[in-house]
CSV table of N, CA and C in Angstrom, one decimal:
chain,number,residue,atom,x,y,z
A,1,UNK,N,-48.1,-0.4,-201.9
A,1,UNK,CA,-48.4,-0.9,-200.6
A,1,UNK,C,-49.7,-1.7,-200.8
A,2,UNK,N,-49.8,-2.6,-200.3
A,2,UNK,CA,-50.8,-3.8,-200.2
A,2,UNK,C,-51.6,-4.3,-198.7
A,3,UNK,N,-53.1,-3.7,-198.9
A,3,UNK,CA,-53.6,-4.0,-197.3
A,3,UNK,C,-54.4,-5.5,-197.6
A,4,UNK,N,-54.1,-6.1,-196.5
A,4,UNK,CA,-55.1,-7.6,-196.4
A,4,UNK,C,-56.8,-7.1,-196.2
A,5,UNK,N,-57.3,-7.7,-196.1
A,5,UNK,CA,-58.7,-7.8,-195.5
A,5,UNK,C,-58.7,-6.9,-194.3
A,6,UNK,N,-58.1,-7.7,-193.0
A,6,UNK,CA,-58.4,-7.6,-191.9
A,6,UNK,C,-58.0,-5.4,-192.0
A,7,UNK,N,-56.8,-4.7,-193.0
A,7,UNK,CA,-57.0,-3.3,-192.3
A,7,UNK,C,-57.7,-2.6,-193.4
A,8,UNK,N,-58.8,-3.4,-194.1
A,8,UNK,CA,-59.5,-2.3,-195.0
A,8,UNK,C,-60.8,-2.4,-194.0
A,9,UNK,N,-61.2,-3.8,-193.6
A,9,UNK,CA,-62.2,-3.9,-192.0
A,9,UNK,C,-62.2,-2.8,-191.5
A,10,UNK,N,-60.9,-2.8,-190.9
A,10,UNK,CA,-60.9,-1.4,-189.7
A,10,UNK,C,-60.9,-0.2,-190.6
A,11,UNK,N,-60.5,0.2,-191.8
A,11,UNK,CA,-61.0,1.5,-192.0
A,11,UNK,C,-62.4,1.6,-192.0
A,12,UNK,N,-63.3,0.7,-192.7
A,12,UNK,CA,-64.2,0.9,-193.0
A,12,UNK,C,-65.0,0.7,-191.8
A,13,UNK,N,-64.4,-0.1,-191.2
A,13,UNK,CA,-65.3,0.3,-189.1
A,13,UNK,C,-65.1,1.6,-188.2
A,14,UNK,N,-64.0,1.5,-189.0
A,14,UNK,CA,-63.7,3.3,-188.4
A,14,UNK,C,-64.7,4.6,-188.8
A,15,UNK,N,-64.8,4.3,-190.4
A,15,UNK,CA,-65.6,5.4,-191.1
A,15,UNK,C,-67.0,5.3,-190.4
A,16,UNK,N,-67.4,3.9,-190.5
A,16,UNK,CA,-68.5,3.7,-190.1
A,16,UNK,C,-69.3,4.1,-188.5
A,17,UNK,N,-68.5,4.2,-188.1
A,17,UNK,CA,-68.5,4.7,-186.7
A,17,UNK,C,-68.7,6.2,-186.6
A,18,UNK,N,-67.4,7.1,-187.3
A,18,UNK,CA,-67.3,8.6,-187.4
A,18,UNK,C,-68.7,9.1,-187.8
A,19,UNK,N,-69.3,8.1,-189.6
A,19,UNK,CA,-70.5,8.5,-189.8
A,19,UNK,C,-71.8,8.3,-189.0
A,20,UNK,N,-71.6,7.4,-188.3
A,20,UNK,CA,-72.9,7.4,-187.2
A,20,UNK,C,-72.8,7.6,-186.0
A,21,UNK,N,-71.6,8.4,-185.6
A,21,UNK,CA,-71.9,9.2,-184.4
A,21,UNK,C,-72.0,10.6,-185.3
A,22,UNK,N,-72.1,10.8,-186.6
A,22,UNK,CA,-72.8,12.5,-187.3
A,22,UNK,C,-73.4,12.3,-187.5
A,23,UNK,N,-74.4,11.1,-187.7
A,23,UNK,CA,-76.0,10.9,-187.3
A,23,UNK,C,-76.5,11.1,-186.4
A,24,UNK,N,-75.9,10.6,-185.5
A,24,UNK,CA,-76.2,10.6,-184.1
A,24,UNK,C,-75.9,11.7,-183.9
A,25,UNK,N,-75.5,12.6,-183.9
A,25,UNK,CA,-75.5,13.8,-183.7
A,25,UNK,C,-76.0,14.9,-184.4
A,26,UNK,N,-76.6,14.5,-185.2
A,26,UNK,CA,-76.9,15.8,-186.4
A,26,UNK,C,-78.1,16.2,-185.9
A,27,UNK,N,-79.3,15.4,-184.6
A,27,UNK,CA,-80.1,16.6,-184.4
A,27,UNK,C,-79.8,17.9,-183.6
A,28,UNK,N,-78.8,17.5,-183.1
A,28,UNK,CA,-78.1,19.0,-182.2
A,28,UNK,C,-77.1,20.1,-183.3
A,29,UNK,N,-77.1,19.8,-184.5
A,29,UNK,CA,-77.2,20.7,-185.5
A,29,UNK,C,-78.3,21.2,-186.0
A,30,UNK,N,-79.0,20.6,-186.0
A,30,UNK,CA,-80.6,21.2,-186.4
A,30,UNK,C,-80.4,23.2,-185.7
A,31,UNK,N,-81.4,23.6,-187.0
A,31,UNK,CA,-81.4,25.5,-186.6
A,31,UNK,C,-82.8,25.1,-185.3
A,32,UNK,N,-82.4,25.6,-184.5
A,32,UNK,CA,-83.3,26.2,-183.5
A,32,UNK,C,-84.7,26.6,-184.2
A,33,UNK,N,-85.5,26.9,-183.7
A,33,UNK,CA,-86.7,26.9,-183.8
A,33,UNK,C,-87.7,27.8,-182.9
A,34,UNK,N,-88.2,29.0,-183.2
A,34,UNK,CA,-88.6,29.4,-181.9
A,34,UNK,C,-90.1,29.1,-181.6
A,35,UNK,N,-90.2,29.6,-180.4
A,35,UNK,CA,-91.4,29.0,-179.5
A,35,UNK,C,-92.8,29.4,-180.5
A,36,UNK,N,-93.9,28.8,-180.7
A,36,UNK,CA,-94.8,29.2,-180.9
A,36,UNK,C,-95.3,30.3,-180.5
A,37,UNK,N,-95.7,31.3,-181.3
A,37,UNK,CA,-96.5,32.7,-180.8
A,37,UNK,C,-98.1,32.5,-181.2
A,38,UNK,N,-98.9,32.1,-180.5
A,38,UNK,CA,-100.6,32.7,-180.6
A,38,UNK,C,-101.0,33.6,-181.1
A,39,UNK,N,-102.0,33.8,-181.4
A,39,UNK,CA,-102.9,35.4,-181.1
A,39,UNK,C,-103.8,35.2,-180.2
A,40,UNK,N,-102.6,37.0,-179.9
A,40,UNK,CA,-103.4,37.7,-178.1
A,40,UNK,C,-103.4,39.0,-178.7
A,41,UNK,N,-104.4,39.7,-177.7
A,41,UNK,CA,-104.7,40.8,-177.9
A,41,UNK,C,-103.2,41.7,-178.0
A,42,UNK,N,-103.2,42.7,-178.6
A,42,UNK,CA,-101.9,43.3,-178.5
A,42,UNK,C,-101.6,44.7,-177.6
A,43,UNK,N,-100.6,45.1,-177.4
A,43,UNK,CA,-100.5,46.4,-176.8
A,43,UNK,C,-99.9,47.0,-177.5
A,44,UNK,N,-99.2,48.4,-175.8
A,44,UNK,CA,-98.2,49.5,-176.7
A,44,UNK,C,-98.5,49.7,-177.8
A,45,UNK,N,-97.7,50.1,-179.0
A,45,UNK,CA,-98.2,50.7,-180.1
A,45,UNK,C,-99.2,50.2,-180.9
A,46,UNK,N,-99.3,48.7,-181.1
A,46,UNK,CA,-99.9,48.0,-181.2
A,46,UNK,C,-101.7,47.7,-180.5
A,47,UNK,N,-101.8,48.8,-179.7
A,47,UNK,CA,-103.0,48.5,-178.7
A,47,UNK,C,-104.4,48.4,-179.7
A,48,UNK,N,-105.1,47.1,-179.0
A,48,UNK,CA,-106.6,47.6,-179.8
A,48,UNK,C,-106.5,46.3,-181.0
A,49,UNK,N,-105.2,45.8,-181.4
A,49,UNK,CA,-104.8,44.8,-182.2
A,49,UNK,C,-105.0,43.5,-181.9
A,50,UNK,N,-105.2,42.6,-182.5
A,50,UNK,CA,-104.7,41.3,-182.1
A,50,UNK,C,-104.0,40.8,-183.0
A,51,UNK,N,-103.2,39.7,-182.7
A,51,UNK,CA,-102.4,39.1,-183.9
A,51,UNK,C,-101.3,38.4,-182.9
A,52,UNK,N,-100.3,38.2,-183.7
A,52,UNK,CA,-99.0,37.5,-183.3
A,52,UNK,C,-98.2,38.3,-183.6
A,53,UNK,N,-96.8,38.1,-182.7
A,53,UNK,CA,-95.6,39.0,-182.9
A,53,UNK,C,-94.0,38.1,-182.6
A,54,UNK,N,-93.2,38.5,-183.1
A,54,UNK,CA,-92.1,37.2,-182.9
A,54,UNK,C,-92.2,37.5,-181.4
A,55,UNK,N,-92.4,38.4,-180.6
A,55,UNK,CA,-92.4,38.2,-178.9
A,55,UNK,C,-93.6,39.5,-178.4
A,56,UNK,N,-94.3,38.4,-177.3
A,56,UNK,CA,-95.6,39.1,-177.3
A,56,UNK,C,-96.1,40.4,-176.7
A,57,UNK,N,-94.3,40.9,-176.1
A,57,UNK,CA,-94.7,42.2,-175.6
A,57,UNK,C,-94.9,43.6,-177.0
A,58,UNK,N,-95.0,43.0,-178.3
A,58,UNK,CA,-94.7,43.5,-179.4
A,58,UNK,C,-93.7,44.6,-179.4
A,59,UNK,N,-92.6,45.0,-179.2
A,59,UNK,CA,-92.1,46.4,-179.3
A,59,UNK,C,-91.5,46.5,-180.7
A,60,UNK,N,-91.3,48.1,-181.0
A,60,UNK,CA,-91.5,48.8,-182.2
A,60,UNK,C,-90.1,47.6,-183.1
A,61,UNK,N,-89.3,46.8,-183.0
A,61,UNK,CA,-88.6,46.5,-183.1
A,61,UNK,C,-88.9,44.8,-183.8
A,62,UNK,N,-90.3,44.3,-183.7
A,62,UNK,CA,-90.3,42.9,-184.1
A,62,UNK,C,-91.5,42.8,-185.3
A,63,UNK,N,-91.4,41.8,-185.6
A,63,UNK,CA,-92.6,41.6,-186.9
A,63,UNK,C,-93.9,41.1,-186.0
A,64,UNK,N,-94.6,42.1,-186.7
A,64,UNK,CA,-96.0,41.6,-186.1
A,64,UNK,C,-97.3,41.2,-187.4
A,65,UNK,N,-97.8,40.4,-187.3
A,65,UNK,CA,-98.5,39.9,-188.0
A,65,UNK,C,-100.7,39.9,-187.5
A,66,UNK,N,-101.3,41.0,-187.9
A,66,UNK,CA,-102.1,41.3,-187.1
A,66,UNK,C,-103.4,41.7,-187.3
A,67,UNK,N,-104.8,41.7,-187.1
A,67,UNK,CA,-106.0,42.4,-187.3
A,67,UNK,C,-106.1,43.2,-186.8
A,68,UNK,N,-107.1,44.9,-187.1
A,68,UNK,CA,-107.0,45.6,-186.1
A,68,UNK,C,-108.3,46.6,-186.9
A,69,UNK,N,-109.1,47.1,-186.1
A,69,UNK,CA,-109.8,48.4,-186.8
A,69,UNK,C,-109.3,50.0,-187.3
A,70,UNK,N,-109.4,49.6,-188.1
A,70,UNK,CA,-109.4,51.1,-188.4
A,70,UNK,C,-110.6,52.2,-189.0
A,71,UNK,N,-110.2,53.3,-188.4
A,71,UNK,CA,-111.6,54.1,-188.7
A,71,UNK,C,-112.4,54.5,-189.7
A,72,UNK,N,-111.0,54.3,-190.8
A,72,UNK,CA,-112.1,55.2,-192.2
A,72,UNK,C,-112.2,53.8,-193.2
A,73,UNK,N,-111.3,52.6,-192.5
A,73,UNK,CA,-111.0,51.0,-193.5
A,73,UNK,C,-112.0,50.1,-193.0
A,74,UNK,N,-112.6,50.2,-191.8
A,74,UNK,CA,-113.3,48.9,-191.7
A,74,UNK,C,-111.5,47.8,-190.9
A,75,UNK,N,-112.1,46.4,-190.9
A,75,UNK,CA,-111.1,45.6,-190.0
A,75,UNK,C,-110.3,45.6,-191.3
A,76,UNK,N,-108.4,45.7,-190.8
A,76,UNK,CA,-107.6,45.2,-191.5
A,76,UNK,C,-106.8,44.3,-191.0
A,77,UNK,N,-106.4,43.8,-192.3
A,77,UNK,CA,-104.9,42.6,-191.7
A,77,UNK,C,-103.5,43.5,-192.2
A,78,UNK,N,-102.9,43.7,-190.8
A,78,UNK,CA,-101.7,44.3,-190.9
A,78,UNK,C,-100.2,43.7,-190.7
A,79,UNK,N,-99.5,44.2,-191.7
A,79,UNK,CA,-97.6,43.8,-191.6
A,79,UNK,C,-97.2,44.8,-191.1
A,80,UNK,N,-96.7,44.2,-189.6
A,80,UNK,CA,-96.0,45.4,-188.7
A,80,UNK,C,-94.3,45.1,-188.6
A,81,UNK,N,-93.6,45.5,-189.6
A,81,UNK,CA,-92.3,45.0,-189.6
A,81,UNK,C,-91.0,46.3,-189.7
A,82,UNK,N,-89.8,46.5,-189.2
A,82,UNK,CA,-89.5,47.6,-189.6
A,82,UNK,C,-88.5,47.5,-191.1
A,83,UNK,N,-88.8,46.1,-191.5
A,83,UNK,CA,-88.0,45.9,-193.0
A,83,UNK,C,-88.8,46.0,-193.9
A,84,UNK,N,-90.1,46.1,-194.1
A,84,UNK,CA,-91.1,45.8,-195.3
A,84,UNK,C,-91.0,47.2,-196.1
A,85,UNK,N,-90.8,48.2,-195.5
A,85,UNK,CA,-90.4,49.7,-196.7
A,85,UNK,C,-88.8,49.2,-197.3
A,86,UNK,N,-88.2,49.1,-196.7
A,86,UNK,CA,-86.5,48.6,-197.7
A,86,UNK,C,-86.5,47.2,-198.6
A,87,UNK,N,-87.8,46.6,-198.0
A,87,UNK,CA,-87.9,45.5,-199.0
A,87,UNK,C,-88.7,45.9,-200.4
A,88,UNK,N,-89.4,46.7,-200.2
A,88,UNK,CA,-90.2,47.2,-201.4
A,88,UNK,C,-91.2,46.2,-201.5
A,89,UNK,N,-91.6,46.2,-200.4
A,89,UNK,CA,-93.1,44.8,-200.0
A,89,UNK,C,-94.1,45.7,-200.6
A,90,UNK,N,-94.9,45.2,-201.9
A,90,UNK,CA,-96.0,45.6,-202.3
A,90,UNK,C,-97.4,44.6,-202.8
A,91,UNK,N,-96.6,43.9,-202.7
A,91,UNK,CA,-98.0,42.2,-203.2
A,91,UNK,C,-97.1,41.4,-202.1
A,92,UNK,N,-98.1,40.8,-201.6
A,92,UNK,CA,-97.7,39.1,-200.9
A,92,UNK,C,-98.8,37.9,-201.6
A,93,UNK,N,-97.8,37.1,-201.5
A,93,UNK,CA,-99.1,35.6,-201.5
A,93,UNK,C,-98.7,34.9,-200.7
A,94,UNK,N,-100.0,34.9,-199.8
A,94,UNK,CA,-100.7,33.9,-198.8
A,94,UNK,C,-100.8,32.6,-199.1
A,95,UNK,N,-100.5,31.6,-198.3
A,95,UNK,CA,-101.1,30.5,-198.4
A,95,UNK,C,-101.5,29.8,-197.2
A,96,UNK,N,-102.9,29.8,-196.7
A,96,UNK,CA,-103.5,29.5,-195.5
A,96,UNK,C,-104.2,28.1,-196.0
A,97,UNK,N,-103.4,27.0,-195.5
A,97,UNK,CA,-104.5,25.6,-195.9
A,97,UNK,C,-104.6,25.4,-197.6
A,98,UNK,N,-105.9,25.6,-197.8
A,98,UNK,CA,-105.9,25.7,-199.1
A,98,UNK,C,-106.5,27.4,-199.7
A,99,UNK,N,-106.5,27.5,-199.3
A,99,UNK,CA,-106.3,29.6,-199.8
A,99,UNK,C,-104.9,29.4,-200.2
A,100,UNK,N,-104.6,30.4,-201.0
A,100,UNK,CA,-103.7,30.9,-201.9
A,100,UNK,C,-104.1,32.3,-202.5
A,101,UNK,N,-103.5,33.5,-202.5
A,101,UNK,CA,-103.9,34.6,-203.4
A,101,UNK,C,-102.9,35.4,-202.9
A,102,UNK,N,-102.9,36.0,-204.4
A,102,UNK,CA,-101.7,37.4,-204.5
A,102,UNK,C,-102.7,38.7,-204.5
A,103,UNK,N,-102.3,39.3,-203.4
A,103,UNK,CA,-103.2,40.8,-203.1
A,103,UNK,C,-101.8,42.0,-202.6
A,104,UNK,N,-102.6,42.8,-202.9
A,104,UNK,CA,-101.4,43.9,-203.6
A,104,UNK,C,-101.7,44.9,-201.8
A,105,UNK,N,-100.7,45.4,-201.5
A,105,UNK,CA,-100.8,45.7,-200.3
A,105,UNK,C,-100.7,47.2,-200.1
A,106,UNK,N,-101.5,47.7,-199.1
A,106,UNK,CA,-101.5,49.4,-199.3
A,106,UNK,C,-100.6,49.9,-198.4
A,107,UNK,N,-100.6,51.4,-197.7
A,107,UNK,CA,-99.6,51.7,-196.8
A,107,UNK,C,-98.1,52.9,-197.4
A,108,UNK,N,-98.0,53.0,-197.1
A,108,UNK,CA,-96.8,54.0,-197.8
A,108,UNK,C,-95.6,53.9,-196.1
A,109,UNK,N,-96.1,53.9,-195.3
A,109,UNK,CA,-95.6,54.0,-193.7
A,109,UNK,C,-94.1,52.8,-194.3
A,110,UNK,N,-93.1,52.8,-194.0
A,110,UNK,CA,-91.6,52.1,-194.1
A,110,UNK,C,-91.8,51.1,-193.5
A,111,UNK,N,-92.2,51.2,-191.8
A,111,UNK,CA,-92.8,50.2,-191.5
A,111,UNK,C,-94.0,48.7,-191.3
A,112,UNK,N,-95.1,49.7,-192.1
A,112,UNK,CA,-96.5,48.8,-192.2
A,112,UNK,C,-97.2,48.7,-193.7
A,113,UNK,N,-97.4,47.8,-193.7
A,113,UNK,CA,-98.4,47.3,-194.8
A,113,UNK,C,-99.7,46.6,-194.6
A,114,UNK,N,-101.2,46.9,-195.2
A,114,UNK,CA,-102.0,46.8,-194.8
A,114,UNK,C,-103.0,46.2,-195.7
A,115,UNK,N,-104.3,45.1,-195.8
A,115,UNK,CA,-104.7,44.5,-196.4
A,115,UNK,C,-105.8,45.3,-195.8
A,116,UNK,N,-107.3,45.8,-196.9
A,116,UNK,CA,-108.7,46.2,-196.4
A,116,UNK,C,-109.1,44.8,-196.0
A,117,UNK,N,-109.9,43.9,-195.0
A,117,UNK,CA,-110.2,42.7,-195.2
A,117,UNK,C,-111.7,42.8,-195.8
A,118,UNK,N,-112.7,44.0,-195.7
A,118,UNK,CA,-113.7,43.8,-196.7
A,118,UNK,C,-114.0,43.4,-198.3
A,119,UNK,N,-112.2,44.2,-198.4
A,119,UNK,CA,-112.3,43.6,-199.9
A,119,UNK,C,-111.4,42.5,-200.0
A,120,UNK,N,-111.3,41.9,-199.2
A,120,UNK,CA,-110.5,40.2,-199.3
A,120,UNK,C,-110.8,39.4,-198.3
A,121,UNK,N,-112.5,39.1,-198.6
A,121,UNK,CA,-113.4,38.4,-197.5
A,121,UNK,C,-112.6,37.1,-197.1
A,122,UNK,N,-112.1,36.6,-198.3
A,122,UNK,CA,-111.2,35.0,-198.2
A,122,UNK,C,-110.5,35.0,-197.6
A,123,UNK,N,-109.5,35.9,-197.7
A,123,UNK,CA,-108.3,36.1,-196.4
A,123,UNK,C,-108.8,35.9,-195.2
A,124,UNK,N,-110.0,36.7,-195.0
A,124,UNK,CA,-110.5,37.0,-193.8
A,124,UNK,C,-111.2,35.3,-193.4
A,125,UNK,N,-111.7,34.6,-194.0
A,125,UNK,CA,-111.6,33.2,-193.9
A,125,UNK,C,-110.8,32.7,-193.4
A,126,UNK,N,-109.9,32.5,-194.4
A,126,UNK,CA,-108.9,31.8,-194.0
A,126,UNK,C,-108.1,32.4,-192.7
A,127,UNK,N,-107.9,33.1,-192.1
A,127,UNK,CA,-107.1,33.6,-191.2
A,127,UNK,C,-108.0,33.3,-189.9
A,128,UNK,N,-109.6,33.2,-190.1
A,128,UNK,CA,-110.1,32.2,-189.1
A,128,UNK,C,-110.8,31.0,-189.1
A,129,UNK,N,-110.3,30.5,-190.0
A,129,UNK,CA,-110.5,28.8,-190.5
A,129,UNK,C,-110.0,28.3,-189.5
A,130,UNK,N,-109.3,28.4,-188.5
A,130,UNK,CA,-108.9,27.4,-187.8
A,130,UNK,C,-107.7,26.7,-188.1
A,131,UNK,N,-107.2,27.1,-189.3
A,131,UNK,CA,-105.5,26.5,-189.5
A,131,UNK,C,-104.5,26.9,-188.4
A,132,UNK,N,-103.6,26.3,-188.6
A,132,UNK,CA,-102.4,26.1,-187.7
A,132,UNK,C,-101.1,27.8,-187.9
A,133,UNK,N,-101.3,27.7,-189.8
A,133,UNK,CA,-100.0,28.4,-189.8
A,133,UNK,C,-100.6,29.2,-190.9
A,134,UNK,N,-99.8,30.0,-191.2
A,134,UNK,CA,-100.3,30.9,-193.0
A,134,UNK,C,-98.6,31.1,-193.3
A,135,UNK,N,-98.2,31.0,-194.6
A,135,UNK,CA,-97.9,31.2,-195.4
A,135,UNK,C,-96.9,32.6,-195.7
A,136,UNK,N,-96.5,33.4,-196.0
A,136,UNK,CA,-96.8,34.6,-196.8
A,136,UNK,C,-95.5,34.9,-198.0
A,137,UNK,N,-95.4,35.3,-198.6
A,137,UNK,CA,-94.3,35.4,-200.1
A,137,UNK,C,-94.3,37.1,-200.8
A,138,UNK,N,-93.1,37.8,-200.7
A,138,UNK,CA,-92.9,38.8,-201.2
A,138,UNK,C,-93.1,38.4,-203.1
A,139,UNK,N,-93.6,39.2,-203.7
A,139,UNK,CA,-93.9,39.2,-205.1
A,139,UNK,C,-93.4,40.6,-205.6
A,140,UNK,N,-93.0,40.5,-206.6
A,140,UNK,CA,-92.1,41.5,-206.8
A,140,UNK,C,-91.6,42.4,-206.3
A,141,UNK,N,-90.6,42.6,-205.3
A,141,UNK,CA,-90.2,43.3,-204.0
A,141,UNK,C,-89.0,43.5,-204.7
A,142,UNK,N,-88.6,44.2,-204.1
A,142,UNK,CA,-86.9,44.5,-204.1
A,142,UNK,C,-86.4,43.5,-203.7
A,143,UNK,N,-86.8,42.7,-202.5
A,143,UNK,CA,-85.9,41.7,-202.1
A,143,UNK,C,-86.6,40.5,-201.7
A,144,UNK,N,-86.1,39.4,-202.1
A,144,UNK,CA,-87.1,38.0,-202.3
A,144,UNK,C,-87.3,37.9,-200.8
A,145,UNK,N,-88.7,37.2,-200.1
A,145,UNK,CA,-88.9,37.7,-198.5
A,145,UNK,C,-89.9,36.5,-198.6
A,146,UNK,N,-90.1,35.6,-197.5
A,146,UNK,CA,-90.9,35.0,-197.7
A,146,UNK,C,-90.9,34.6,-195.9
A,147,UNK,N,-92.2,34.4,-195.3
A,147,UNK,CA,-92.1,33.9,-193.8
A,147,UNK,C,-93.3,33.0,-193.5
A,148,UNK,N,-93.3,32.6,-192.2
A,148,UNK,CA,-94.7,32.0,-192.0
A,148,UNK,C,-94.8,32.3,-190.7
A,149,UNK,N,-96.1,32.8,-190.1
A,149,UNK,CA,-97.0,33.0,-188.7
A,149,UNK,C,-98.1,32.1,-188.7
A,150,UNK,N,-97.9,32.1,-187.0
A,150,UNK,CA,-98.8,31.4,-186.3
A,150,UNK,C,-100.2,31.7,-186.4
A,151,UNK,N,-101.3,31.1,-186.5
A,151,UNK,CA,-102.4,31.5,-186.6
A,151,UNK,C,-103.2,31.1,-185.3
A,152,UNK,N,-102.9,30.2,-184.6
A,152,UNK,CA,-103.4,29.8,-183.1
A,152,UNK,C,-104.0,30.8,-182.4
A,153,UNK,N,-105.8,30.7,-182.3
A,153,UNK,CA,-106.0,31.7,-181.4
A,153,UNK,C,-106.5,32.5,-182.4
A,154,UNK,N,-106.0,32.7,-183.8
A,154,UNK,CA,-106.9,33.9,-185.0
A,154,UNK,C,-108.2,33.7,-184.3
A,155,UNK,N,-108.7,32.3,-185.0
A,155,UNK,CA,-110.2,32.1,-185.0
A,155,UNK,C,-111.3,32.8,-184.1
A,156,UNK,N,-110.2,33.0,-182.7
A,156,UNK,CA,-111.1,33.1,-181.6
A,156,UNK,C,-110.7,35.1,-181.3
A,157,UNK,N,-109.8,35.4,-181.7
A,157,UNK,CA,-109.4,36.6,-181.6
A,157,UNK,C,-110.0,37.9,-182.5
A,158,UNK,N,-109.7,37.0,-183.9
A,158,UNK,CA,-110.6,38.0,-184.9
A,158,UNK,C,-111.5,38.6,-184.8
A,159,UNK,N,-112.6,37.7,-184.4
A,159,UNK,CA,-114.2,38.4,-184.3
A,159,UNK,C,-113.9,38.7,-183.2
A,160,UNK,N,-113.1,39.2,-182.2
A,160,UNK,CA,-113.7,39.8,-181.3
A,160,UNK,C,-113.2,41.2,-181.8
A,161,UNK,N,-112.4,41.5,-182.4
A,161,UNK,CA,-112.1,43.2,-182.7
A,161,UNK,C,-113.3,43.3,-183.9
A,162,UNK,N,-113.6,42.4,-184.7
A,162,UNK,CA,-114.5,42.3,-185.2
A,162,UNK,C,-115.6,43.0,-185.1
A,163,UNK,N,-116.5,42.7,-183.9
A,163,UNK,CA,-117.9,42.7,-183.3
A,163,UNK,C,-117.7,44.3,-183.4
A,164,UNK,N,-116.9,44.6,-182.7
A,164,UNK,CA,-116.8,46.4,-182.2
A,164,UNK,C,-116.2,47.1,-183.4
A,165,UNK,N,-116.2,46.3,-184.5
A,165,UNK,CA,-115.9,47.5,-185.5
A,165,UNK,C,-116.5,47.6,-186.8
A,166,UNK,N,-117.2,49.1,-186.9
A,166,UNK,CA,-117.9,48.8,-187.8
A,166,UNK,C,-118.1,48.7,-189.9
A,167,UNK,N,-118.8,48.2,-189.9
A,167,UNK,CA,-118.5,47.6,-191.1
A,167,UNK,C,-118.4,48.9,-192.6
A,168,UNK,N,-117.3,48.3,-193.3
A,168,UNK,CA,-117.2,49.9,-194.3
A,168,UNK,C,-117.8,49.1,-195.8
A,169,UNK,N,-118.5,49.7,-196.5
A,169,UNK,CA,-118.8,49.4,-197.6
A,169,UNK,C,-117.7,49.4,-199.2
């Protein structure tokens, strides 16, 4: 079978069409995206915290990403997640801006992992540097894990759990 010119045209106006109406459509394939979360003070179990949580009423159910005092640690940075014990989360690496570091994370709780921030003053920088986002990377875990939180609002949230808690040597 033998096509002239004029019906290899129309296939190839045809194709050309199909493919740019799946351009034209391909941002309504795009993954969703969810809303920006801040740091606000936190509640419920969470009370006395600040940080970010995938939804801000934090319940025992979401990841929360967070500062908070504690009494015998001085201020910590805490992973409130109920997956981080089945992941075998024991090191993360951060990357806030230009920070970068692998710090080995304490906690035995299934659900929490905890950073001292006196002994990882930089962290504590960077998380109120004023950046936009941080980073974070499971390192040798049971299961490869990697995420990123909002940092909006650290800068100004941090020091204030800060101020009222006192400093551990």
């Amino acid at each position: 079978m033998k096509f002239g010119r004029p019906a290899v045209a129309g296939v190839v106006g045809v194709a050309a069409c199909v493919f740019g109406a799946c351009l034209a459509a391909s941002p309504a394939l795009t993954q969703e995206v969810e809303p920006p979360a801040p740091w606000v003070k936190l509640t419920g179990s969470h009370a006395g915290a600040v940080g970010t949580c995938s939804a801000i009423d934090a319940t025992e159910n979401e990841a929360c990403y967070m500062v908070r005092c504690d009494a015998k640690n001085g201020l910590i940075f805490e992973i409130g997640d109920v997956t981080v014990g089945d992941m075998g989360l024991r090191s993360a690496r951060f990357e806030i801006g230009r920070y970068k570091e692998t710090i080995r994370l304490d906690g035995n709780s299934p659900d929490r992992r905890t950073i001292v921030l006196s002994k990882h003053p930089k962290l504590l920088a960077a998380l109120t540097s004023g950046a936009d986002f941080a980073n974070m990377f499971s390192v040798k875990a049971d299961v490869e894990y990697s995420t990123g939180f909002e940092l909006t609002g650290a800068r100004d949230q941090i020091p204030r759990v800060a101020k009222g808690c006192p400093t551990k040597p």
